[in-house]
Coordinates of C-alpha atoms and ligand atoms in Angstrom, one line a residue:
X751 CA 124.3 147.5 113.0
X752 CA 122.7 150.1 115.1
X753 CA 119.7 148.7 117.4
X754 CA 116.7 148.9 116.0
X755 CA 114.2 151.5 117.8
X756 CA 111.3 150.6 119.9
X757 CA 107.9 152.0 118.5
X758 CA 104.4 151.9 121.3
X759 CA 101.1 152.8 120.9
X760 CA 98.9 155.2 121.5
X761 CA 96.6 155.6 123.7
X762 CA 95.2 158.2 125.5
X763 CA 97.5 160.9 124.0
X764 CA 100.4 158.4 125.3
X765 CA 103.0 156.3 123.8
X766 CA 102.8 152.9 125.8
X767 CA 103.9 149.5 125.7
X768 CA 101.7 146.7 125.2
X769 CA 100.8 145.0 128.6
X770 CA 101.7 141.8 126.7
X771 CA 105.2 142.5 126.6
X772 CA 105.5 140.9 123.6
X773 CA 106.7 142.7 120.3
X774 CA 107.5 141.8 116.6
X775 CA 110.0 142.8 114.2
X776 CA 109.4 145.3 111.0
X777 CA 111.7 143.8 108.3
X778 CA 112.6 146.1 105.2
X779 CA 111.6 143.4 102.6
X780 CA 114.5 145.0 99.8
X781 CA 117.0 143.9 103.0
X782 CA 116.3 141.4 105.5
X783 CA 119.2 142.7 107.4
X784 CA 117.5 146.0 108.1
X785 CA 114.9 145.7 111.0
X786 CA 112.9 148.6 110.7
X787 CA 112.1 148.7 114.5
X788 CA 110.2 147.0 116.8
X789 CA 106.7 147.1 117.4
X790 CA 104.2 146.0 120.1
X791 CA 102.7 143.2 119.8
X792 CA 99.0 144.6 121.0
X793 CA 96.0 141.8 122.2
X794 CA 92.2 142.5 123.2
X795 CA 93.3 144.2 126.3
X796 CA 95.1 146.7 124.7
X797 CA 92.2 147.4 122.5
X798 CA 89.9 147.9 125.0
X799 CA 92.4 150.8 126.3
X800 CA 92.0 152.2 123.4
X801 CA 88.6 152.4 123.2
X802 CA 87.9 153.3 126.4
X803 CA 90.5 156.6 125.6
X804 CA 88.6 157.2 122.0
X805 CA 84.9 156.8 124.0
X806 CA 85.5 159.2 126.8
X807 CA 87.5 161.4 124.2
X808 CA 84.8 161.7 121.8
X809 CA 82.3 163.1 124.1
X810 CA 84.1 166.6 123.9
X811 CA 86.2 166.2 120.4
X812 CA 82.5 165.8 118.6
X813 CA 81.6 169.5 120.3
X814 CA 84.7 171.1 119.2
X815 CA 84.0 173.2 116.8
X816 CA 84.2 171.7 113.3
X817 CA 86.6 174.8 111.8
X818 CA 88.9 174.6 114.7
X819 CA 89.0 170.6 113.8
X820 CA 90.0 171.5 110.4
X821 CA 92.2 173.5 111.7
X822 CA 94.2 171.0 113.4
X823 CA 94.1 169.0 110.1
X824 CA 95.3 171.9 108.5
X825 CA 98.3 172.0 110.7
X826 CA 99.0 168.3 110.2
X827 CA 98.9 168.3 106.2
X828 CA 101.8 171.4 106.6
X829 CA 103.6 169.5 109.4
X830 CA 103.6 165.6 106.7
X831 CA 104.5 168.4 103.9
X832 CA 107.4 169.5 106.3
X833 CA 108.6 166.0 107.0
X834 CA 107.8 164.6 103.4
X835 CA 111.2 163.2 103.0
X836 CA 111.8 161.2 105.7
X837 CA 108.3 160.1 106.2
X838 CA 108.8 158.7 102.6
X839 CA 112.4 157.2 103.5
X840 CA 110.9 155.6 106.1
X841 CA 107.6 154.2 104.3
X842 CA 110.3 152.9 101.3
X843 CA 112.2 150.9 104.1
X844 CA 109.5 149.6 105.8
X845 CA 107.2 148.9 102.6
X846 CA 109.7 148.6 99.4
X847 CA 108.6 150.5 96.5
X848 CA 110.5 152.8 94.9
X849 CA 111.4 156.9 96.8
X850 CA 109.3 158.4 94.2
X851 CA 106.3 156.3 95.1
X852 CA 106.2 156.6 98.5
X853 CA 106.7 160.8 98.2
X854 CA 103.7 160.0 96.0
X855 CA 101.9 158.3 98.8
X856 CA 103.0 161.1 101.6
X857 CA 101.5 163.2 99.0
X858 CA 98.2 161.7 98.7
X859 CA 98.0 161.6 102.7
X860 CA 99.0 165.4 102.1
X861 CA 96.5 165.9 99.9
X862 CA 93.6 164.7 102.0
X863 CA 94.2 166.0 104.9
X864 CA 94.3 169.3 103.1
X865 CA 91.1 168.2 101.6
X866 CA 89.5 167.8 104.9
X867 CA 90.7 170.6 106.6
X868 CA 88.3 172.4 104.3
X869 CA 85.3 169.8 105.4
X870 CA 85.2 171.3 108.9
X871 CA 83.9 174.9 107.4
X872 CA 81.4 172.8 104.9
X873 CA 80.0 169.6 106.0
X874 CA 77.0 171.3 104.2
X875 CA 73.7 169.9 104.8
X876 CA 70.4 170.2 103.2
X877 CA 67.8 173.5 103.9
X878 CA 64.2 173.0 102.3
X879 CA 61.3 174.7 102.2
X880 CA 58.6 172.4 104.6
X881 CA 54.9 171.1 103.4
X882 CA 54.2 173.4 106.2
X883 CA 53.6 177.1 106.7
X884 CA 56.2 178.7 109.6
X885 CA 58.0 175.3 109.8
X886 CA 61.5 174.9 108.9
X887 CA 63.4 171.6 107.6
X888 CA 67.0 170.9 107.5
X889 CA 69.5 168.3 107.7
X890 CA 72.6 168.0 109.4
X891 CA 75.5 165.5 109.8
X892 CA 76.1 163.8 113.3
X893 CA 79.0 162.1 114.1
X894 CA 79.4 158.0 114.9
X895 CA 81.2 158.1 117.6
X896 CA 84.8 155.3 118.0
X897 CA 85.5 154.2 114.6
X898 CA 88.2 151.5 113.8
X899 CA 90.3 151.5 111.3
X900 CA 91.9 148.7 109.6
X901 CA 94.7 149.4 106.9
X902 CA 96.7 148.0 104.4
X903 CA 100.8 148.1 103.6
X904 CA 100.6 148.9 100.3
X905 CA 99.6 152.7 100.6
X906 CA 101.0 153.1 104.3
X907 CA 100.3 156.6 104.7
X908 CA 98.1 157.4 102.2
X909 CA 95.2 155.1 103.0
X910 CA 95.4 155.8 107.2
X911 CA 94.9 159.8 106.3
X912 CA 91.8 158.6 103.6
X913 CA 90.1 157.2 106.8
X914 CA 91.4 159.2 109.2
X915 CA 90.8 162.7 108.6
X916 CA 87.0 162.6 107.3
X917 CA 86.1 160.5 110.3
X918 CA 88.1 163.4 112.8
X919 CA 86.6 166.4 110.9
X920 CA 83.4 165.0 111.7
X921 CA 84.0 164.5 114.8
X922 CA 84.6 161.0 115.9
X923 CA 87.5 159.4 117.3
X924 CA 90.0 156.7 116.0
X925 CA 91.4 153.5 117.2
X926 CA 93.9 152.5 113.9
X927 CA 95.5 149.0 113.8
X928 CA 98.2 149.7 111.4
X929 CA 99.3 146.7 108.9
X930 CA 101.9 144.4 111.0
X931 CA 104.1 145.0 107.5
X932 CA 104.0 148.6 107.5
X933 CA 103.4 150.2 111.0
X934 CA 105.9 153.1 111.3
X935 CA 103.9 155.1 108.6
X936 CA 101.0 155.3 110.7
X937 CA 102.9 156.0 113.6
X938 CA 104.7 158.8 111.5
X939 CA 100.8 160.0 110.9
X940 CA 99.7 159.9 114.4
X941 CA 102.6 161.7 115.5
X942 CA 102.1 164.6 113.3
X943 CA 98.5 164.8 114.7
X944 CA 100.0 163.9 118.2
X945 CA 102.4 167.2 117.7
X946 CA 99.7 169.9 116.1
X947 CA 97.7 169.6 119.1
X948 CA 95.1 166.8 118.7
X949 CA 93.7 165.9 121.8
X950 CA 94.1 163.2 123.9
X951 CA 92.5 160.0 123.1
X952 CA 91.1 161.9 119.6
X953 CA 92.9 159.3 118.0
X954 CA 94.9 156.0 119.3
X955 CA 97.4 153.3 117.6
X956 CA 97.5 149.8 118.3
X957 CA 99.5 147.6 116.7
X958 CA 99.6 143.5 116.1
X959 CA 97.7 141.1 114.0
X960 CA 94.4 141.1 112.6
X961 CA 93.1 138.2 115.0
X962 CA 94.5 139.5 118.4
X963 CA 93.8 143.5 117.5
X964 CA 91.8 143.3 114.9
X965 CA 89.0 141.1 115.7
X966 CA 88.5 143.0 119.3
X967 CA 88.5 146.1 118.0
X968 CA 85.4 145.4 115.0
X969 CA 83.5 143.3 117.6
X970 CA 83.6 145.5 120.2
X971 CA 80.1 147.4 120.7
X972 CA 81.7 150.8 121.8
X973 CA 82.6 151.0 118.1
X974 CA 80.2 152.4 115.8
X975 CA 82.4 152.1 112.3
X976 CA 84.8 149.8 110.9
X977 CA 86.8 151.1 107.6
X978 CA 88.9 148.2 106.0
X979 CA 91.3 147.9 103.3
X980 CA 92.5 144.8 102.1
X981 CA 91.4 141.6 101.0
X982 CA 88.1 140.3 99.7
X983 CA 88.2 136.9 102.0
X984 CA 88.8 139.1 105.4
X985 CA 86.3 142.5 104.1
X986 CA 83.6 139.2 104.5
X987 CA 84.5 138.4 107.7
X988 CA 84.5 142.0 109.1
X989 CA 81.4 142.6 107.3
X990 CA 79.2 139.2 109.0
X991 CA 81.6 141.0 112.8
X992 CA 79.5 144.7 112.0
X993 CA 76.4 143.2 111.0
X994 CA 75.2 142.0 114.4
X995 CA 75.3 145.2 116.0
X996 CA 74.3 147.3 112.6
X997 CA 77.9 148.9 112.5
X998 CA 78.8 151.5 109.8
X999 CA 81.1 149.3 107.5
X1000 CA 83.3 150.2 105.2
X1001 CA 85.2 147.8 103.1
X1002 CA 87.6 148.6 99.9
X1003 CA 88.8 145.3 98.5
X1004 CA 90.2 143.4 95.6
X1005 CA 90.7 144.2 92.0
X1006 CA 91.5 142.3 89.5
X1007 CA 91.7 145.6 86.7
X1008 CA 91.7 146.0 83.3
X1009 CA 93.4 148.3 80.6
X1010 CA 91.2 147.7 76.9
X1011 CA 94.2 148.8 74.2
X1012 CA 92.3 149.5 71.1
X1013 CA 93.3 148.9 67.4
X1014 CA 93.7 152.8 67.1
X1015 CA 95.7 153.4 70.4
X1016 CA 98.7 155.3 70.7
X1017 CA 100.6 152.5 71.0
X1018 CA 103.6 154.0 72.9
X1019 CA 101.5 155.8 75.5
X1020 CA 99.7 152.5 76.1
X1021 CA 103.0 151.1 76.3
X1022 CA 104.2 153.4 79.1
X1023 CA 100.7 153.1 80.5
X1024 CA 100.4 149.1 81.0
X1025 CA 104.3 149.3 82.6
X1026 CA 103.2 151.8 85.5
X1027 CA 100.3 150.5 85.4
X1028 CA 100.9 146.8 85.9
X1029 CA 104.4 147.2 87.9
X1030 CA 104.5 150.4 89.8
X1031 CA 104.3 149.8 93.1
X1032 CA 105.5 145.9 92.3
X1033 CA 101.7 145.2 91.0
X1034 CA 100.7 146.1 94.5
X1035 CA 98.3 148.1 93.9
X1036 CA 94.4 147.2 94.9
X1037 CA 93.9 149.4 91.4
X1038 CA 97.3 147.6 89.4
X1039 CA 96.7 147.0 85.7
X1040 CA 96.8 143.1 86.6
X1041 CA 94.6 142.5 82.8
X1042 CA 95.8 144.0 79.5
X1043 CA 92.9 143.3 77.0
X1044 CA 94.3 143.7 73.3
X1045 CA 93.0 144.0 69.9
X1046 CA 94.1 141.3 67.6
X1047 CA 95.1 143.8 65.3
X1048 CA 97.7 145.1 67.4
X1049 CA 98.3 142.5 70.1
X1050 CA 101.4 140.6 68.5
X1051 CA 102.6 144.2 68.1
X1052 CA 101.9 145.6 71.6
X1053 CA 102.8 142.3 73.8
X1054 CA 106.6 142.3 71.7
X1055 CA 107.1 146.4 72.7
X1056 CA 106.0 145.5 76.2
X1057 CA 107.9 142.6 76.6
X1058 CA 111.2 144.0 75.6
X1059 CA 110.7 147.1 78.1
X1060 CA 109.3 145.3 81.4
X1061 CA 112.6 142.8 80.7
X1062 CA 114.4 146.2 81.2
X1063 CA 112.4 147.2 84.2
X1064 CA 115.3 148.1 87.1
X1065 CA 114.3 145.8 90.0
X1066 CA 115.7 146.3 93.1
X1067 CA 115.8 148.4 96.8
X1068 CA 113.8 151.4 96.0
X1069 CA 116.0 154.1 98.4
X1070 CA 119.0 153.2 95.3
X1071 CA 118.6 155.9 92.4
X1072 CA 117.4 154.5 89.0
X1073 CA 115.1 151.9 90.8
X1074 CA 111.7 151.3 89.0
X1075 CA 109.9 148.2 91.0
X1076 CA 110.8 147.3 94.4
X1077 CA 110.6 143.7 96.5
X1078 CA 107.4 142.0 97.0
X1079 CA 106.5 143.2 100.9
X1080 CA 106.9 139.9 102.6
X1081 CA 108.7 136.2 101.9
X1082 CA 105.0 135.0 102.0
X1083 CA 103.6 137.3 99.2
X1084 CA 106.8 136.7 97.2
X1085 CA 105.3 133.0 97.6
X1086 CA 102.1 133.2 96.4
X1087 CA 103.5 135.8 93.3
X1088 CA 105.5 132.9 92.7
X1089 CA 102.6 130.6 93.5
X1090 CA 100.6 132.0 90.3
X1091 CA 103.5 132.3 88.4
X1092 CA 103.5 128.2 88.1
X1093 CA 99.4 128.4 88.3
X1094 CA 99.9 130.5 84.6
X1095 CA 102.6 128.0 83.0
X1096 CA 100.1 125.5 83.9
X1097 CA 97.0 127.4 82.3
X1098 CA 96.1 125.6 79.0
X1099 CA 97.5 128.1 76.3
X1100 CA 98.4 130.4 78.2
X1101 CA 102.2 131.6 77.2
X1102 CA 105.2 132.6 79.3
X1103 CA 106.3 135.7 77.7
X1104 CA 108.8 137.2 80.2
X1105 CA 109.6 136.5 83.8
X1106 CA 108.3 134.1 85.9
X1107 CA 110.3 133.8 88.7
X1108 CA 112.2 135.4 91.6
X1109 CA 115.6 137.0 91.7
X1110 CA 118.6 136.1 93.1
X1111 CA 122.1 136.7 93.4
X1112 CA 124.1 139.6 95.2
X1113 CA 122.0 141.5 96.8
X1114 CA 118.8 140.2 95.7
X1115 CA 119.3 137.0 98.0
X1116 CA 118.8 139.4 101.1
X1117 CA 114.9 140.5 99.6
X1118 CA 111.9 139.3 98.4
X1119 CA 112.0 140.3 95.0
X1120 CA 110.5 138.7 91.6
X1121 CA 110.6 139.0 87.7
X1122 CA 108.4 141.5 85.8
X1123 CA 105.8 138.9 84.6
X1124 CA 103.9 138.6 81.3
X1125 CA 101.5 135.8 80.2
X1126 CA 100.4 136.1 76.8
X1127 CA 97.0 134.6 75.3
X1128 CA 95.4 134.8 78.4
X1129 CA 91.8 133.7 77.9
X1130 CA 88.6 134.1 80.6
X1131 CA 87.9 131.4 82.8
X1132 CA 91.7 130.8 83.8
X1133 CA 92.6 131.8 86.8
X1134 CA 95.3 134.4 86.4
X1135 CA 92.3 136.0 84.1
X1136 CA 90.0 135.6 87.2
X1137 CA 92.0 136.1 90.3
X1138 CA 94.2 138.9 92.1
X1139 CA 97.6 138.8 92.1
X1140 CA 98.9 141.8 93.9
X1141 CA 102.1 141.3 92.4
X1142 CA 104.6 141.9 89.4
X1143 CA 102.4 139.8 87.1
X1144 CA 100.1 141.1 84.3
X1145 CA 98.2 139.3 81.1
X1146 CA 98.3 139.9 77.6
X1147 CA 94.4 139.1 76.2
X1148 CA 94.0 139.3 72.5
X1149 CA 90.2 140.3 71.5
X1150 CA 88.3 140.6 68.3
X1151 CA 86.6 143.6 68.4
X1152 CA 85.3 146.4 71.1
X1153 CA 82.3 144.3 72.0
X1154 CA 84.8 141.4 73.3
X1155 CA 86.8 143.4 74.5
X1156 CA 83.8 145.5 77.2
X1157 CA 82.4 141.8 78.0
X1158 CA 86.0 140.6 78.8
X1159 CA 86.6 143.5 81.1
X1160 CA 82.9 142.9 82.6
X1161 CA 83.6 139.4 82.9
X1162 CA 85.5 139.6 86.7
X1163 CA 84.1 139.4 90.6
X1164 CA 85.8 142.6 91.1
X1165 CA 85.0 146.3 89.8
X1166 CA 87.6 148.6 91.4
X1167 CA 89.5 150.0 88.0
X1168 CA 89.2 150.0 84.2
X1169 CA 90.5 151.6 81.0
X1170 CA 90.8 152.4 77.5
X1171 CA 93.7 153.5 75.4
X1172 CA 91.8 154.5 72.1
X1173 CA 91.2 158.0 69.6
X1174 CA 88.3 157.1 69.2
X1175 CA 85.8 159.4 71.6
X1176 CA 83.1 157.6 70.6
X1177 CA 84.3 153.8 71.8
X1178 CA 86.1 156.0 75.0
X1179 CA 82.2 156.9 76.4
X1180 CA 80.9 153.5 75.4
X1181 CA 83.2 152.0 77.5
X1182 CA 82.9 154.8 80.0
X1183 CA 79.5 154.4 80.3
X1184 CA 79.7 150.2 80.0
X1185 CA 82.4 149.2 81.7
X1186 CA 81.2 148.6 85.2
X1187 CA 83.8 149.5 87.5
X1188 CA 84.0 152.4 90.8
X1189 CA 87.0 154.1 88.6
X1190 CA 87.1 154.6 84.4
X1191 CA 90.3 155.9 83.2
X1192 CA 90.5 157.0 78.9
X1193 CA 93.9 157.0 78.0
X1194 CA 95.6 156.4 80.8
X1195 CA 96.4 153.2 83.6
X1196 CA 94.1 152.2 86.2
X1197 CA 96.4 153.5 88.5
X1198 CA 96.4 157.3 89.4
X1199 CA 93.0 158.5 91.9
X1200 CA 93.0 161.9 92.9
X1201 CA 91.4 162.4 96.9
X1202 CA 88.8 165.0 95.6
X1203 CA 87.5 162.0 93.2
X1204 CA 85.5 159.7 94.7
X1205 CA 87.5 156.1 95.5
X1206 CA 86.2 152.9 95.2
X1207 CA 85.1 149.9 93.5
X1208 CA 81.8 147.3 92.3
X1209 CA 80.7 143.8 93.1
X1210 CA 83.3 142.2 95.2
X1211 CA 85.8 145.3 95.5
X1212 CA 83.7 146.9 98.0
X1213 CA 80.3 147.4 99.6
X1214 CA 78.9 149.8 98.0
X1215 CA 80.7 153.2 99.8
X1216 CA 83.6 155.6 98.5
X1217 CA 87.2 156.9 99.9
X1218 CA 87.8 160.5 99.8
X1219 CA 86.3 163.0 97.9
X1220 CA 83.0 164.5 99.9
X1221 CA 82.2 160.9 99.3
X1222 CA 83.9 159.6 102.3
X1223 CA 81.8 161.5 105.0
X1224 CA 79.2 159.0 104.5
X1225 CA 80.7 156.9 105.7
X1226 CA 82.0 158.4 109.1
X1227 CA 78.8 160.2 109.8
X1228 CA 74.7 159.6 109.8
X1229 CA 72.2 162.2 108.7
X1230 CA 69.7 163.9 110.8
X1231 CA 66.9 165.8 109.4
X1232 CA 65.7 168.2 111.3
X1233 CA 62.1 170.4 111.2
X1234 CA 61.4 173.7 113.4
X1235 CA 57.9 174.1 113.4
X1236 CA 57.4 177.9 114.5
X1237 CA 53.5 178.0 114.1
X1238 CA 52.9 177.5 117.1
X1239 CA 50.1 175.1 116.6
X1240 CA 50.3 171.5 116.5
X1241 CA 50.5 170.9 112.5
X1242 CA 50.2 167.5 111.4
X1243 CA 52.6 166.7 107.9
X1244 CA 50.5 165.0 105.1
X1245 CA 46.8 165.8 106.7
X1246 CA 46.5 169.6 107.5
X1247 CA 47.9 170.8 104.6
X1248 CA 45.6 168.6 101.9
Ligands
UN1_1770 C1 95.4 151.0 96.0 O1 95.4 150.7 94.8 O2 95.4 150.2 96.9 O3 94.9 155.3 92.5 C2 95.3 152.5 96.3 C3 95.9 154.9 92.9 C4 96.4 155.4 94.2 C5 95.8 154.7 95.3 C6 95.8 153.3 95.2 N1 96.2 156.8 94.3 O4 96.6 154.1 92.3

């Protein structure tokens, strides 16, 4: 086998090695055979090179003007559209789900950055009249200054370019920390920008775990903004590291989401629905349809139609044609997939319907992959109702009527996605409107945002900010209102105009 390729950061507008020395291994989790490449293994001190690069950067990035930023981004969503194929090669080796996914996922990152090219000739403010006569208010965005950037595998590219390129539109800089799993998307990204002319130190890549790259870089007081993707356990912990020094935090966390399949449904576009929607992306989605709440009337119906097609399901290395649901990403979350597999035999009443295990034999030995999983008669208060999965595993949850079926979908510590297969317009807005969740979907999976939609989740899915859309520059910017008082006289607001 060829030797795998060293991969550095960047810092400073240069790729370097850690001053560690030290490096891990990126394993392609359909072939343990296949290393990836080999990627630095990054500690505090490399962190602090990074920010020192993104501090001293930012003082001229956040005066360039905001168009010619856009342009730049501009230049980088043609240059991923260019490179769309191997970028997505490269993301299925490294991350596992299936070519058409990750071109979906180069897309997204396509998308945005498209998106947000057009952000640096709006970034509209706010002109209004004042209390005042010849006085002048307005509002403008300013910038934050270093934000850090932590992301997840699952979406490698696609998630870096939703933090990325409305927090360099606006004018900040970047230090990303990559996931360990899934790092050579996120170099692909960087080098895009490295190659359309980004400035030095606009934006810099370390890589390594979340304690020795991670926990520097949201500590660290040079950094105004954290962004986060991932779990609801570490989102708390980087929340209490930003809250001592008031840091910008931005967290997008579990879900645990819900399709509602109605007694009226189309019944076979629920069917395809609850499929992609529970095992695209191997159920690694933070928006996977990990619930399926059924009507009684149809559940016995539905569950046999779904079972017979997610036995079907081709599992297997997602560069091979005809694949539909890759490897889990890692022998650990295979584990715990496999973990709550024997948590739901256990459940009392629950019911095994398909699945349940991991697959082996030929080439499945050499990868982390598992069954298509369905529990039937799922009922709240069990834990595979309750908890996140992020794997092939769904539940079948018979319900009386409409009523159940809004307070079973309500009943969760997570609001990310939701939705409803039914004809019905009327029950389609009730649920809309009663479903609390960031995303509502009628007649379709919980799987599917758009970047000019807002992105983002309730309760314990995030704190309280969106991804994309407009949305987004919230996050990576603070407001400043701004009044030109032209009267030349000293007008005082709220007494000399009573
Ligand atoms: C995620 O689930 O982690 O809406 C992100 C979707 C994708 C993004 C998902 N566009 O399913």
């Amino acid at each position: 086998m060829k030797k795998p390729k060293v991969y550095k950061n960047f810092i400073n507008g240069e790729w370097v090695k850690s001053h560690t020395g030290e490096t891990f291994q990126n394993i392609n989790p359909a072939n343990t055979d296949d290393v990836v490449g080999i990627f630095q293994q990054s500690d505090d001190q490399d962190v602090d090179a990074a920010i020192s690069a993104a501090a001293e950067a930012y003082k001229s990035w956040r005066l360039y003007p905001a168009p010619k930023r856009g342009e730049i981004l501009y230049r980088v969503a043609q240059r991923l559209l260019k490179d769309k194929e191997e970028i997505s090669r490269d993301m299925t080796r490294e991350m596992g789900k299936v070519l058409a996914e990750t071109r979906g996922d180069t897309q997204e990152a396509i998308d945005m950055t498209y998106y947000m090219a057009g952000e640096g000739r709006r970034s509209f403010g706010q002109t209004t009249p004042s209390e005042m006569t010849n006085k002048f208010c307005m509002s403008i965005r300013q910038p934050l200054g270093v934000c850090g950037m932590i992301t997840p595998w699952n979406f490698p590219i696609a998630i870096p370019s939703w933090k990325m390129t409305p927090a360099l539109v606006l004018g900040n800089t970047v230090v990303i920390k990559p996931a360990t799993y899934t790092p050579l998307s996120v170099v692909n990204l960087v080098k895009a920008f490295e190659e359309e002319g980004l400035p030095p130190g606009v934006v810099n890549l370390v890589s390594g775990s979340g304690s020795s790259v991670g926990q520097p870089l949201m500590t660290d007081k040079r950094v105004g903004c954290v962004s986060f993707t991932g779990s609801t356990d570490i989102g708390r912990k980087i929340s209490e590291a930003c809250s001592p020094d008031f840091k910008h935090c931005h967290l997008e966390m579990g879900g645990k989401n819900c399709i509602i399949i109605m007694d009226d449904a189309d019944l076979d576009l629920a069917l395809e629905g609850s499929l992609w929607g529970a095992f695209g992306t191997t159920g690694q989605r933070c928006t996977a349809s990990s619930r399926l709440i059924i009507h009684k009337k149809v559940y016995n119906k539905f569950t046999k139609m779904l079972v017979e097609r997610a036995k079907a399901l081709k599992v297997g290395n997602g560069l091979e044609d005809g694949i539909e649901m890759g490897p889990a990403i890692s022998e650990s979350q295979m584990n715990s997939v496999l973990e709550y597999m024997r948590i739901g035999e256990k459940e009392d009443g629950a019911k095994l319907l398909c699945g349940g295990g991991r697959l082996t034999g030929g080439a499945y030995d050499k990868g982390w992959f598992t069954q298509p999983t369905i529990f039937g008669d799922v009922e709240p208060g069990m834990r595979i109702f309750k908890e996140e999965i992020f794997g092939s595993v769904t539940d079948c949850i018979p319900v009386n009527d409409f009523d159940q079926a809004i307070e079973f979908a309500n009943d969760c510590a997570y609001g990310l996605s939701a939705s409803i297969y039914t004809q019905d317009v009327n029950r389609a807005f009730t649920a809309m409107r009663d479903v609390y969740t960031g995303i509502f979907y009628v007649n379709a999976p919980t799987i599917g945002a758009e970047t000019h939609m807002p992105f983002g989740g309730t309760k314990h899915t995030g704190n309280g900010h969106r991804e994309a859309c407009t949305q987004s520059l919230e996050v990576f910017s603070e407001w400043k209102s701004v009044y030109i008082d032209f009267s030349g006289t000293n007008q005082r607001a709220q007494i000399d105009n009573q």
